[in-house]
Amino acid sequence: MQDLLYFSQQLINGLTIGSAYALIAIGYTMVYGIIGMINFAHGEIYMIGAYTALIAITGLTALGLAWLPLILIVALLCAMIVSSSMGWAVERVAYRPVRGRHRLIPLISAIGMSIFLQNYVHLAQGSRNVGFPALIEGGFNFSADGAFEMSLSYMQITIFITTLICMTALSLFISRSRTGRACRAVSQDLGMASLLGIDTNRIISATFVIGAALAAVAGLLLGMYYGSVDPLFGFIAGLKAFTAAVLGGIGSIPGAMLGGLILGVSESMTSGYLSGEYKDVVSFGLLILILLFKPTGLLGKPEVEKI
Amino acid sequence: MAAKNYRHALFCAIVTLIISFPILGFNLEAKGISVTLTGAETSTVIAVVLAAVAVFVFQAYRDSFTGLLGKLPRLNPLAGREPMEQAKKAKLESWILTGIVVLALFWPFVVSRGSVDLATLVLIYIMLALGLNVVVGLAGLLDLGYVAFYAVGAYTFALLSQYTGISFWMALPIGALLAALFGLMLGFPVLRLRGDYLAIVTLGFGEIIRILLNNWTTLTGGPNGIGGIPEPTLFGMEFGRRVKEEGNTSFHETFGIAYSGEHKVIFLYLIALVLAVITALIIRRFMRMPVGRAWEALREDEIAARSLGLSRTAVKLSAFTIGAFFAGFAGTVFASKQGFISPESFVFLESAIILAIVVLGGMGSQLGVILAAIAVTILPELAREFSEYRMLIFGAAMVLMMIWRPQGLLPMRRIHIKLNRQE
C-alpha cells in the first residue's frame, strides 16, 4: 500500500509537469510542422510569459485586488498577450528573412534570438530568481496507515484542468475553424496552399502566436508550481518540451501532448526512485535514444527524402 | 496602399510597446519572501516610447527606405573577379596570418601581465574556434555541445594530475585523444541524423556531460571543481618560486636570473601560441587533403557527394573527431592556465560563444575565425562598462549575421570559376 501510494504520488507529479511540458511542446511541434525549423527561442518566450504573469500578479495585488480568480485571469491574459506579441515579433524579425535558406541558418538565427531574449530579461529584471507567490494553496491528502502521505494539491488540479481546456480549445480550433483548416493545409504542402490562395505568411505568424500563447499559459502555471522564476528558467524547460515534441513525433499535435506526459512521468519516476539530480540526464538521454532509433517519434509520419 | 502601410506600422509600434513595456517598465524586487514591483526610471519609459515611434516611422516609410538602400553602391568588391586574383587573395591571407604570428611572438615581452593573460585566453578560443570550424564551417554539421569535448580535455588533465601526478606534456596528447574518442563515440550513432536533429542531440550530450561533472561528486568534486592543477614545465624546469616536484629544477635558478611571476604567464602564452599555430597548420593541411575536400563536398551537396562514392559516415565522423580532438587540446591548456576548473566553465553559453565566433568570422575561413576570436574576446574587455551587454549584442549579432551575411565577415574562398548555364 505504501509503495503504491508513493508510486501514485510520482505519477501525479509527473503528469502535472508533463502536461505543462505538453503546452510548451505544442509551440515547437506546430512551427516545425509548418516551416520545418526548430524555434530555439520558444523556451525564452515561455520564460517571458512567466515574468509577465508575475509582474501582473504583483501589480494587481499591490493595487489592492483580492479576488483570486480575477487576478489569475488578468495575469494569464497579460502573459498571453505579451508572449504572443513576442512570438509574432521574433518570427517577423529573426525567422522570416531567413526562411527557405539552408536548414542551419534559421537555427543559428534562433539560437541568437534565444541568447538575446535571455539577456534582455536578465538586464531588465536582474539575474537572481524572483519568488512567485503561491496563490493556490492546499489540496487533498490521502494516507494509508500513517507514514507516507500522498497529496494532490489544488495547484496540480489547476494545471490539469487548464491544460485540458487549452488542449481542447486548440483541437477544436485546428479541426473546426477556417484558420485551423488553413494551418493544416499549409503544414501539408506550403507551396500548394499558397497557390490555392491561402496567405501563408499570415498562417505562419498565427502558428507562432498560438504557440507563444500556450507557452505563456505554461509559464504562469509552472512559475506558480515551482515558486520562482529566473532568466534561465526557459532554457531547460524549452529543451524538455522539445524532447517531448520529438518523442511524440514532431509535427503532430496529439504527439506533443503524449510526449509531454511520457516525459514528465519518466522524469518524476527518475527523481522518485533514483536521484533528482539525474532527471535531466534521463530526459536528454531519452531524446538521444528516440532520435537514434525512431526519429519520427511515436505518432509522427515518416519523412520521405525527395531528391 | 498608404493606408495599409500606416495600419501595419501602427500595429508594429503597438507590438513593440507590448513586448518592451511590461518587461522594461517594471522592476521586480525580491524583499525577503515577498516581491515588490517598482516602476522603472522615466528615461527607460521614454526610450521604450521612442523605440515604438521609431518602429512606426520605419514601417510607415519602409518603401522609401528600401528604395534608398537599393541606390547605395553594392558593397561587394569581390564579385566578378578573375580566379587569378582570388589566388593572390589566398596568398595575401597566408601572409597576414604569418604576420600575426610573428607579431604575437614578440608581443608579450612589451605589454603588461594582465594583457598576456588575456591573450592566452584569446589563443585558447582560437584553438576552440578553429576546431569547431572544421565541424560547422567545413563539414556543415551544427555541433551545439562542442564544449563537452573541451570539458573532457580539461577534466582529463585535472583528474590525471590529481590521481597520478601526470605532467602537462603527458596530459596534452591524452586529453586530446580522449576527447577525440568521445567525439568518435558520440558521432558514430548520431551522424546519420539530419542537420537540426544533430544540433539538438549534441546539445543534449553537452548538457549530460555537464550534469555528470556536476553530480559525480566523488570523482570530479562536483560544483566545487578541481584545483591545484600543475603548470607546464620546460624540460623539467618549473616556473614557480620554489620547486614543487622532486627532480625538477626551477627556471630562474637554472638561468641565474631573478624570479619573476611574469615568466610563468609568458611561458603559458607561448605554449598556447605554439599550439594554436600547430592547430591552424594541421587544419590547413586537412583542408587541402582529399578528406578536407570531401567535407566540403558533403556539406554542399550530400546526394551528389554520395553518388560519387564518398562514405557519408566516414567523412562526417572524421570531421567530428578532429574537431573534438582540438577541443581536448584547448581544454588541457585551459586547465593548466586556470589551475582550477569546475563545471561552471563548460555551460551551453560557452558553446554558443564559440559558435558565434565561427559564424561571425565566416564559416570555413581560418583568418576570419581567428580575427573573430580576437574581437569577441577582447572587445568586452576594452568596453568594460558595456560588458553586461556583451551577450545581448552577441545574440543580436548572430541574428543579424544570418539575415545579412550568413557567409560571415570574411567568408572562405575557394578558387573556382563559375560556369554560366547556356540557354
XYZ file of C-alpha atoms in Angstrom:
730
model
C 0.000 0.000 0.000
C 2.813 2.294 0.996
C 4.638 1.602 -2.267
C 1.502 2.087 -4.284
C 0.908 5.494 -2.696
C 4.498 6.524 -3.341
C 4.187 5.385 -6.934
C 0.940 7.273 -7.489
C 2.478 10.370 -5.946
C 5.278 10.231 -8.507
C 2.730 9.590 -11.225
C 0.699 12.658 -10.228
C 3.795 14.857 -10.054
C 4.930 13.559 -13.408
C 1.587 14.137 -15.079
C 1.490 17.688 -13.696
C 4.883 18.625 -15.081
C 4.216 16.620 -18.211
C 1.015 18.440 -19.073
C 2.823 21.760 -18.750
C 5.618 20.448 -20.983
C 2.955 19.443 -23.473
C 1.693 23.032 -23.577
C 5.167 24.287 -24.450
C 5.792 21.419 -26.849
C 2.790 22.474 -28.958
C 4.707 25.581 -29.981
C 7.693 23.562 -31.178
C 5.661 20.972 -32.975
C 3.356 23.385 -34.815
C 6.214 25.553 -36.033
C 8.221 22.511 -37.087
C 5.191 21.028 -38.795
C 4.747 24.111 -40.939
C 8.168 25.515 -41.740
C 10.447 22.713 -40.586
C 12.582 24.756 -38.227
C 13.364 24.363 -34.543
C 12.216 27.510 -32.828
C 15.052 27.603 -30.361
C 13.782 30.809 -28.744
C 10.490 29.222 -27.716
C 11.754 28.460 -24.210
C 12.536 32.151 -23.769
C 9.028 33.089 -24.837
C 7.714 30.791 -22.138
C 10.064 32.465 -19.641
C 8.842 35.905 -20.694
C 5.279 34.687 -20.191
C 6.145 33.632 -16.653
C 7.770 37.006 -15.919
C 4.839 38.960 -17.310
C 2.404 36.913 -15.266
C 4.446 37.549 -12.143
C 4.597 41.271 -12.889
C 0.846 41.359 -13.441
C 0.102 39.401 -10.270
C 2.370 41.588 -8.156
C 0.953 44.729 -9.703
C -2.658 43.701 -9.225
C -2.052 42.644 -5.626
C -0.358 45.969 -4.958
C -3.394 47.747 -6.392
C -5.472 46.022 -3.764
C -7.261 43.449 -5.867
C -8.070 40.475 -3.708
C -10.365 38.216 -5.686
C -8.070 35.379 -6.724
C -9.730 34.140 -9.938
C -9.781 37.674 -11.355
C -6.074 38.167 -10.565
C -5.206 34.889 -12.221
C -7.294 35.503 -15.309
C -5.942 39.011 -15.808
C -2.379 37.783 -15.274
C -2.960 34.955 -17.725
C -4.324 37.341 -20.337
C -1.415 39.744 -19.877
C 1.094 36.903 -20.173
C -0.612 35.546 -23.273
C -0.746 38.940 -24.966
C 2.890 39.793 -24.255
C 4.153 36.340 -25.192
C 2.185 36.139 -28.400
C 3.356 39.602 -29.422
C 6.863 38.421 -28.688
C 6.315 35.284 -30.751
C 4.978 37.350 -33.622
C 7.845 39.822 -33.451
C 10.506 37.121 -33.209
C 9.170 35.397 -36.289
C 8.985 38.675 -38.133
C 12.450 39.903 -37.198
C 14.580 36.786 -36.988
C 12.923 33.987 -38.925
C 11.041 35.403 -41.878
C 14.097 36.975 -43.547
C 15.989 33.668 -43.425
C 13.101 31.398 -44.318
C 13.841 28.986 -47.128
C 17.610 29.167 -46.788
C 19.838 26.304 -45.732
C 18.496 24.491 -42.662
C 21.243 25.623 -40.308
C 20.768 29.331 -40.967
C 17.354 29.709 -39.310
C 18.578 27.523 -36.467
C 21.601 29.720 -35.769
C 19.363 32.765 -36.030
C 17.044 31.167 -33.495
C 19.918 30.461 -31.109
C 20.966 34.095 -31.408
C 17.407 35.181 -30.660
C 17.312 32.904 -27.648
C 20.526 34.395 -26.243
C 19.211 37.877 -26.985
C 15.902 37.350 -25.189
C 17.555 35.691 -22.205
C 19.834 38.665 -21.753
C 17.060 41.146 -22.439
C 15.174 39.840 -19.423
C 18.390 39.433 -17.484
C 19.274 43.095 -17.995
C 15.780 44.346 -17.296
C 14.960 42.178 -14.291
C 18.288 41.028 -12.887
C 19.748 37.571 -12.892
C 18.551 36.473 -9.480
C 15.497 34.303 -9.241
C 12.374 36.028 -8.043
C 9.855 34.310 -5.819
C 6.476 33.551 -7.346
C 3.699 33.853 -4.723
C 1.823 30.623 -4.087
C -1.693 31.783 -4.786
C -3.347 28.402 -4.863
C -2.637 26.534 -1.696
C -3.828 23.390 -0.044
C -5.024 20.156 -1.524
C -6.245 16.670 -0.804
C -4.191 14.297 1.264
C -4.543 10.560 1.150
C -2.789 8.456 3.670
C -2.821 4.804 4.469
C -1.738 3.634 7.894
C 0.162 6.762 8.736
C 3.676 7.040 7.383
C 3.589 8.254 3.800
C 1.014 10.738 2.666
C 0.053 11.155 -0.918
C -1.049 14.638 -1.770
C -2.849 16.102 -4.703
C -2.665 19.862 -4.421
C -5.200 22.299 -5.829
C -2.339 23.749 -7.844
C -1.842 20.420 -9.585
C -5.551 20.172 -10.270
C -5.477 23.695 -11.707
C -2.624 22.700 -14.004
C -4.512 19.617 -15.224
C -7.715 21.485 -15.855
C -6.091 24.464 -17.542
C -4.063 22.189 -19.798
C -7.154 20.200 -20.640
C -9.085 23.360 -21.541
C -6.230 24.699 -23.665
C -5.768 21.418 -25.495
C -9.468 21.052 -26.194
C -9.672 24.613 -27.433
C -6.649 24.076 -29.642
C -8.008 20.831 -31.094
C -11.341 22.494 -31.848
C -9.585 25.475 -33.363
C -7.372 23.333 -35.575
C -10.152 21.000 -36.689
C -13.093 23.399 -36.979
C -12.048 26.960 -37.688
C -11.128 28.414 -41.030
C -7.656 29.437 -39.851
C -7.141 25.991 -38.356
C -8.017 24.383 -41.658
C -5.566 26.694 -43.373
C -2.928 25.706 -40.806
C -3.394 22.050 -41.641
C -3.259 22.767 -45.352
C -0.057 24.796 -45.011
C 1.609 22.100 -42.936
C 0.793 19.508 -45.597
C 2.095 21.497 -48.512
C 3.122 25.102 -48.154
C 3.569 25.820 -51.835
C 0.277 24.289 -52.846
C -1.620 26.043 -50.071
C -0.212 29.337 -51.218
C -1.277 28.594 -54.805
C -4.780 27.960 -53.579
C -4.985 31.432 -52.141
C -4.023 30.917 -48.520
C -1.960 33.761 -47.123
C 0.864 31.535 -45.882
C 2.733 34.350 -44.149
C -0.326 35.070 -42.050
C -0.763 31.399 -41.176
C 2.889 31.070 -40.172
C 2.551 34.142 -37.962
C -0.604 32.649 -36.487
C 1.261 29.439 -35.590
C 3.902 31.410 -33.753
C 1.232 33.404 -31.923
C -0.713 30.300 -30.871
C 2.425 28.506 -29.732
C 3.573 31.528 -27.759
C 0.186 31.986 -26.104
C 0.173 28.359 -24.934
C 3.750 28.733 -23.712
C 2.622 31.752 -21.674
C -0.090 29.641 -20.041
C 2.579 27.088 -19.155
C 4.792 29.910 -17.884
C 2.166 31.099 -15.422
C 1.322 27.565 -14.291
C 4.873 26.290 -13.870
C 6.065 29.579 -12.358
C 3.440 29.176 -9.652
C 4.160 25.463 -9.295
C 7.914 25.866 -8.874
C 7.554 29.071 -6.868
C 10.226 31.125 -8.631
C 11.386 32.411 -11.995
C 14.765 33.498 -13.350
C 16.028 34.422 -16.817
C 17.428 30.932 -17.398
C 14.078 29.408 -16.457
C 13.158 28.868 -20.100
C 16.267 27.177 -21.390
C 15.969 23.756 -19.765
C 12.174 23.792 -19.959
C 12.429 24.572 -23.658
C 14.781 21.656 -24.226
C 12.485 19.363 -22.288
C 9.494 20.490 -24.264
C 11.394 19.979 -27.475
C 12.233 16.471 -26.289
C 8.542 15.939 -25.636
C 7.679 17.146 -29.128
C 10.250 14.821 -30.710
C 9.164 11.934 -28.508
C 5.584 12.240 -29.652
C 6.564 12.790 -33.261
C 7.446 16.324 -34.258
C 4.766 17.982 -36.330
C 1.963 16.104 -34.636
C -0.173 17.921 -32.054
C -1.537 14.826 -30.264
C 2.039 13.567 -30.302
C 3.213 16.623 -28.386
C 0.590 16.005 -25.707
C 1.509 12.344 -25.403
C 5.220 13.086 -25.469
C 4.884 15.703 -22.739
C 3.058 13.322 -20.439
C 5.520 10.469 -21.031
C 8.488 12.745 -20.463
C 7.005 14.236 -17.300
C 6.246 10.826 -15.824
C 9.632 9.336 -16.686
C 11.307 12.357 -15.159
C 9.420 12.216 -11.893
C 9.933 8.459 -11.689
C 13.679 9.040 -12.030
C 13.744 11.607 -9.285
C 11.448 9.462 -7.155
C 13.333 6.199 -7.472
C 16.881 7.119 -8.490
C 18.022 10.652 -7.800
C 16.676 14.099 -8.538
C 19.980 15.270 -9.951
C 19.925 12.828 -12.793
C 16.438 13.565 -14.072
C 17.801 15.899 -16.744
C 20.255 13.225 -17.855
C 17.354 10.831 -18.273
C 15.326 13.211 -20.400
C 18.256 14.170 -22.650
C 19.289 10.529 -22.864
C 15.715 9.716 -23.852
C 15.887 12.411 -26.554
C 19.097 10.958 -27.981
C 17.712 7.429 -27.950
C 14.479 8.408 -29.701
C 16.292 10.341 -32.374
C 18.573 7.382 -32.957
C 16.041 4.612 -33.086
C 12.759 6.232 -34.004
C 13.380 9.729 -35.382
C 9.747 10.044 -36.374
C 8.598 9.700 -32.771
C 5.570 7.839 -31.526
C 2.867 9.456 -33.629
C 4.866 11.168 -36.337
C 4.706 10.429 -40.001
C 7.870 9.184 -41.664
C 9.558 11.850 -43.685
C 10.331 10.936 -47.240
C 13.542 12.398 -48.556
C 12.942 13.748 -52.015
C 15.763 14.210 -54.438
C -1.731 51.298 -50.210
C -0.675 54.136 -47.980
C -3.467 53.480 -45.505
C -2.464 49.852 -45.301
C 1.123 50.866 -44.655
C 0.064 53.074 -41.777
C -2.128 50.376 -40.321
C 0.727 47.903 -40.419
C 3.110 50.472 -38.951
C 0.712 51.225 -36.116
C 0.352 47.516 -35.420
C 4.121 47.079 -35.317
C 4.512 50.047 -32.981
C 1.886 48.645 -30.618
C 3.607 45.251 -30.626
C 6.884 46.985 -29.802
C 5.219 48.655 -26.846
C 3.661 45.400 -25.666
C 6.868 43.399 -25.800
C 9.080 46.003 -24.215
C 6.959 47.923 -21.761
C 5.999 45.256 -19.191
C 9.487 43.770 -19.027
C 11.463 47.010 -19.137
C 8.984 49.306 -17.447
C 8.573 47.402 -14.199
C 11.199 46.005 -11.909
C 10.514 43.060 -9.691
C 12.368 43.233 -6.442
C 12.588 40.393 -4.008
C 12.407 41.587 -0.428
C 12.644 38.642 1.882
C 9.989 36.264 0.669
C 7.690 38.883 -0.800
C 8.107 40.538 -4.158
C 7.506 44.203 -4.790
C 7.010 45.991 -8.027
C 8.581 49.335 -8.788
C 8.253 51.405 -11.894
C 11.422 51.888 -13.913
C 13.096 55.241 -14.365
C 11.479 57.785 -16.618
C 14.349 57.545 -19.088
C 13.599 53.861 -19.713
C 9.948 54.614 -20.331
C 10.865 57.409 -22.721
C 13.280 55.071 -24.515
C 10.552 52.467 -24.933
C 8.153 55.046 -26.364
C 10.859 56.382 -28.683
C 11.575 52.849 -29.885
C 7.899 52.391 -30.693
C 7.846 55.690 -32.588
C 10.965 54.670 -34.499
C 9.374 51.367 -35.470
C 6.252 53.242 -36.608
C 8.219 55.657 -38.769
C 10.347 52.904 -40.255
C 7.396 50.668 -41.095
C 5.300 53.517 -42.470
C 8.011 54.716 -44.819
C 9.523 51.317 -45.375
C 9.264 51.502 -49.144
C 11.202 54.748 -49.362
C 13.869 53.388 -47.014
C 14.411 50.243 -49.040
C 14.426 52.382 -52.171
C 17.210 54.488 -50.716
C 19.166 51.412 -49.711
C 18.881 49.996 -53.178
C 20.502 53.118 -54.617
C 23.615 52.686 -52.474
C 26.584 51.150 -54.299
C 26.886 47.419 -53.742
C 29.364 46.548 -51.032
C 30.765 43.535 -52.750
C 34.045 44.334 -54.456
C 34.897 40.653 -54.859
C 32.071 39.822 -57.195
C 33.138 39.125 -60.713
C 36.862 38.952 -60.051
C 39.050 36.674 -62.071
C 40.188 33.435 -60.412
C 43.820 34.527 -60.679
C 43.123 37.438 -58.405
C 41.458 35.152 -55.915
C 44.622 33.064 -55.819
C 46.510 36.238 -54.959
C 43.998 36.890 -52.214
C 44.654 33.462 -50.750
C 48.364 34.198 -50.767
C 47.713 37.523 -49.059
C 45.719 35.702 -46.424
C 48.604 33.405 -45.534
C 50.962 36.412 -45.389
C 48.590 38.141 -42.989
C 48.441 35.004 -40.835
C 52.244 34.763 -40.745
C 52.420 38.432 -39.823
C 50.001 37.933 -36.952
C 52.033 35.020 -35.630
C 55.345 36.936 -35.786
C 53.736 39.883 -34.063
C 52.286 37.600 -31.421
C 55.723 36.101 -30.716
C 57.275 39.367 -29.625
C 54.214 40.949 -28.206
C 54.162 39.514 -24.627
C 57.566 40.987 -23.788
C 56.367 44.555 -24.129
C 52.912 44.547 -22.537
C 51.571 44.060 -19.039
C 50.936 40.748 -17.346
C 47.174 41.163 -17.496
C 47.109 41.533 -21.236
C 49.331 38.484 -21.721
C 46.898 36.527 -19.597
C 44.019 37.750 -21.720
C 45.950 36.912 -24.873
C 46.375 33.328 -23.650
C 42.625 33.121 -23.302
C 42.237 34.509 -26.814
C 44.550 31.782 -28.095
C 42.515 29.108 -26.343
C 39.391 30.470 -28.012
C 41.217 30.498 -31.338
C 42.016 26.797 -30.912
C 38.437 26.036 -29.997
C 37.049 28.083 -32.855
C 39.424 26.522 -35.382
C 38.351 23.089 -34.194
C 34.667 23.923 -34.356
C 35.268 25.499 -37.729
C 36.119 22.054 -39.068
C 32.843 20.637 -37.794
C 30.486 23.534 -38.549
C 32.234 25.508 -41.243
C 33.795 22.801 -43.362
C 31.651 19.757 -42.759
C 28.419 21.684 -42.154
C 27.498 19.744 -39.007
C 25.991 22.019 -36.381
C 27.522 20.956 -33.069
C 25.942 22.700 -30.091
C 27.689 20.560 -27.490
C 31.224 21.342 -28.524
C 32.063 22.496 -25.039
C 31.669 18.901 -23.842
C 34.885 17.906 -25.616
C 36.607 20.957 -24.175
C 35.469 19.762 -20.754
C 36.749 16.246 -21.458
C 40.207 17.632 -22.239
C 40.279 19.860 -19.178
C 38.953 17.249 -16.773
C 41.251 14.558 -18.148
C 44.254 16.649 -17.229
C 42.805 17.708 -13.885
C 41.841 14.200 -12.819
C 45.016 12.533 -14.063
C 47.186 15.097 -12.335
C 45.214 14.669 -9.155
C 45.307 10.893 -9.087
C 48.527 10.013 -10.892
C 50.512 13.263 -10.818
C 50.847 13.392 -14.586
C 52.593 16.377 -16.160
C 51.130 18.821 -18.673
C 53.083 17.439 -21.609
C 51.866 13.917 -20.983
C 48.305 15.070 -20.436
C 48.153 17.115 -23.622
C 48.010 14.186 -26.061
C 45.987 12.034 -23.658
C 43.361 14.738 -23.142
C 43.102 15.431 -26.847
C 42.888 11.758 -27.758
C 40.297 11.081 -25.103
C 38.205 13.993 -26.363
C 38.561 12.609 -29.872
C 37.430 9.231 -28.591
C 34.353 10.838 -27.063
C 33.727 12.549 -30.374
C 34.004 9.231 -32.157
C 31.684 7.545 -29.696
C 29.055 10.253 -29.927
C 29.497 10.762 -33.633
C 29.156 7.167 -34.663
C 25.475 6.786 -33.850
C 24.292 10.367 -34.332
C 25.855 11.411 -37.587
C 23.168 9.874 -39.708
C 20.690 12.322 -38.229
C 19.591 15.337 -40.199
C 21.243 18.700 -39.513
C 18.913 20.220 -36.959
C 18.354 16.973 -35.080
C 22.101 16.578 -34.870
C 22.323 20.027 -33.321
C 19.852 19.138 -30.609
C 21.447 15.767 -29.875
C 24.879 17.330 -29.457
C 23.309 19.970 -27.224
C 21.774 17.209 -25.098
C 25.125 15.425 -24.966
C 26.868 18.597 -23.794
C 24.301 19.046 -21.043
C 24.639 15.398 -19.972
C 28.417 15.773 -19.634
C 27.991 18.958 -17.607
C 25.375 17.413 -15.311
C 27.582 14.349 -14.790
C 30.553 16.539 -13.887
C 28.347 18.483 -11.528
C 26.885 15.484 -9.745
C 29.582 12.839 -9.744
C 30.993 14.416 -6.625
C 33.275 11.578 -5.583
C 35.265 11.733 -8.800
C 35.033 15.296 -10.056
C 34.428 17.253 -6.892
C 31.037 18.344 -8.229
C 30.369 22.092 -8.351
C 33.477 22.709 -6.218
C 35.660 21.700 -9.120
C 39.253 20.534 -9.032
C 42.130 22.755 -8.022
C 45.896 22.520 -7.863
C 46.361 21.620 -11.496
C 50.093 21.859 -12.259
C 51.561 24.332 -14.683
C 53.546 23.195 -17.677
C 57.275 22.749 -17.316
C 60.068 23.486 -19.781
C 62.286 20.376 -19.990
C 61.754 19.714 -16.323
C 62.137 23.336 -15.274
C 59.355 24.763 -13.148
C 58.239 28.343 -13.155
C 57.271 28.713 -9.506
C 59.457 30.393 -6.896
C 60.115 27.028 -5.281
C 60.328 23.655 -6.966
C 57.268 21.567 -6.162
C 58.278 18.192 -7.520
C 61.356 16.075 -6.844
C 63.897 16.056 -9.651
C 62.756 19.320 -11.218
C 64.744 22.487 -11.202
C 63.360 25.958 -11.329
C 63.621 28.162 -14.364
C 65.028 31.254 -12.716
C 67.741 29.363 -10.854
C 68.926 27.469 -13.923
C 69.411 30.636 -15.878
C 70.577 32.643 -12.929
C 68.005 35.405 -13.298
C 65.782 36.953 -10.678
C 62.463 35.256 -10.056
C 59.516 36.933 -11.695
C 55.871 35.869 -11.840
C 55.762 37.053 -15.403
C 57.919 34.207 -16.681
C 55.154 31.716 -15.996
C 52.482 33.809 -17.693
C 54.615 34.428 -20.761
C 55.626 30.778 -20.969
C 51.980 29.692 -20.870
C 51.180 32.247 -23.524
C 53.954 30.960 -25.763
C 52.786 27.360 -25.328
C 49.251 28.392 -26.239
C 50.602 30.299 -29.231
C 52.611 27.324 -30.470
C 49.658 25.001 -30.023
C 47.305 27.406 -31.769
C 49.708 27.695 -34.689
C 50.022 23.900 -34.833
C 46.232 23.615 -34.780
C 45.890 26.110 -37.590
C 48.584 24.427 -39.701
C 47.212 20.919 -39.234
C 43.702 22.017 -40.121
C 45.055 23.939 -43.103
C 46.663 20.766 -44.359
C 43.489 18.811 -43.768
C 41.540 21.329 -45.826
C 43.755 20.621 -48.820
C 43.777 16.887 -48.381
C 41.140 14.690 -50.019
C 39.324 14.368 -46.715
C 39.011 18.162 -46.457
C 37.586 18.381 -49.946
C 35.228 15.591 -49.020
C 33.942 17.550 -46.006
C 33.053 20.455 -48.188
C 31.614 18.319 -50.933
C 29.329 16.626 -48.451
C 28.305 19.966 -46.976
C 27.475 21.435 -50.341
C 25.507 18.540 -51.757
C 25.182 15.352 -49.831
C 23.406 13.382 -52.517
C 25.857 14.318 -55.236
C 28.837 13.585 -52.979
C 27.485 10.196 -52.025
C 26.742 9.260 -55.564
C 30.398 9.983 -56.331
C 31.346 7.312 -53.852
C 32.073 9.260 -50.664
C 31.196 7.452 -47.489
C 28.950 9.779 -45.583
C 29.638 8.284 -42.165
C 33.409 8.112 -42.549
C 33.721 11.673 -43.806
C 31.433 13.197 -41.204
C 32.959 11.136 -38.448
C 36.459 12.281 -39.357
C 35.403 15.928 -39.143
C 33.627 15.379 -35.848
C 36.557 13.520 -34.324
C 39.157 16.034 -35.469
C 37.048 18.879 -34.093
C 36.753 17.088 -30.762
C 40.487 16.429 -30.728
C 41.350 20.114 -30.873
C 38.749 20.937 -28.252
C 40.525 18.481 -25.964
C 43.799 20.196 -26.801
C 42.371 23.570 -25.832
C 40.797 22.099 -22.704
C 44.155 20.864 -21.414
C 45.730 24.289 -21.926
C 42.754 25.935 -20.246
C 43.007 23.669 -17.186
C 46.698 24.392 -16.912
C 46.214 28.142 -17.296
C 43.466 28.372 -14.696
C 44.899 25.872 -12.253
C 41.307 25.233 -11.242
C 38.305 24.002 -13.192
C 34.655 23.489 -12.381
C 31.559 22.627 -14.432
C 30.752 26.373 -14.451
C 33.267 26.844 -17.266
C 31.549 24.367 -19.550
C 27.992 25.604 -19.884
C 25.978 25.823 -23.094
C 26.711 29.536 -23.379
C 30.353 28.682 -23.948
C 29.375 26.502 -26.906
C 27.236 29.346 -28.194
C 30.137 31.799 -27.903
C 32.450 29.518 -29.870
C 29.728 29.020 -32.453
C 29.225 32.776 -32.630
C 32.953 33.218 -33.290
C 32.809 30.754 -36.172
C 29.654 32.310 -37.580
C 30.909 35.880 -37.277
C 34.304 35.063 -38.740
C 32.922 33.304 -41.744
C 32.331 29.602 -41.721
C 35.299 27.739 -43.094
C 37.662 30.697 -43.232
C 40.659 30.451 -40.890
C 41.679 34.074 -40.987
C 38.109 35.181 -40.390
C 37.694 32.841 -37.438
C 40.978 33.965 -35.872
C 40.073 37.644 -36.206
C 36.593 36.982 -34.832
C 38.024 35.113 -31.845
C 40.288 38.051 -31.085
C 37.454 40.536 -31.461
C 34.911 38.571 -29.440
C 37.293 38.028 -26.518
C 38.936 41.439 -26.446
C 36.094 43.840 -27.227
C 34.195 43.175 -23.971
C 37.436 43.773 -22.040
C 38.003 47.082 -23.790
C 34.471 48.292 -23.213
C 34.059 47.201 -19.629
C 31.079 49.430 -18.941
C 29.227 47.672 -21.711
C 30.357 44.207 -20.673
C 26.965 43.264 -19.311
C 25.514 43.930 -22.739
C 28.002 41.533 -24.286
C 25.690 38.560 -24.583
C 22.776 40.738 -25.688
C 24.900 42.106 -28.521
C 26.131 38.587 -29.293
C 22.632 37.282 -29.731
C 21.601 40.215 -31.870
C 24.777 39.922 -33.948
C 24.122 36.241 -34.607
C 20.625 37.023 -35.863
C 21.767 39.954 -37.985
C 24.632 37.978 -39.497
C 22.276 35.208 -40.505
C 19.977 37.714 -42.159
C 22.508 39.877 -43.974
C 25.703 37.937 -44.285
C 25.252 34.250 -43.497
C 28.660 33.522 -45.014
C 30.389 35.590 -42.295
C 32.588 38.667 -42.330
C 35.482 37.031 -44.164
C 33.938 34.098 -45.982
C 36.085 31.259 -47.164
C 37.045 31.475 -50.781
C 37.790 28.536 -52.902
C 39.405 29.201 -56.220
C 36.646 28.499 -58.630
C 35.226 29.530 -61.942
C 31.501 29.770 -62.210
C 30.122 28.341 -65.402
C 27.018 30.035 -66.640
C 24.273 27.875 -67.979
C 23.859 28.250 -71.693
C 20.354 28.972 -72.722
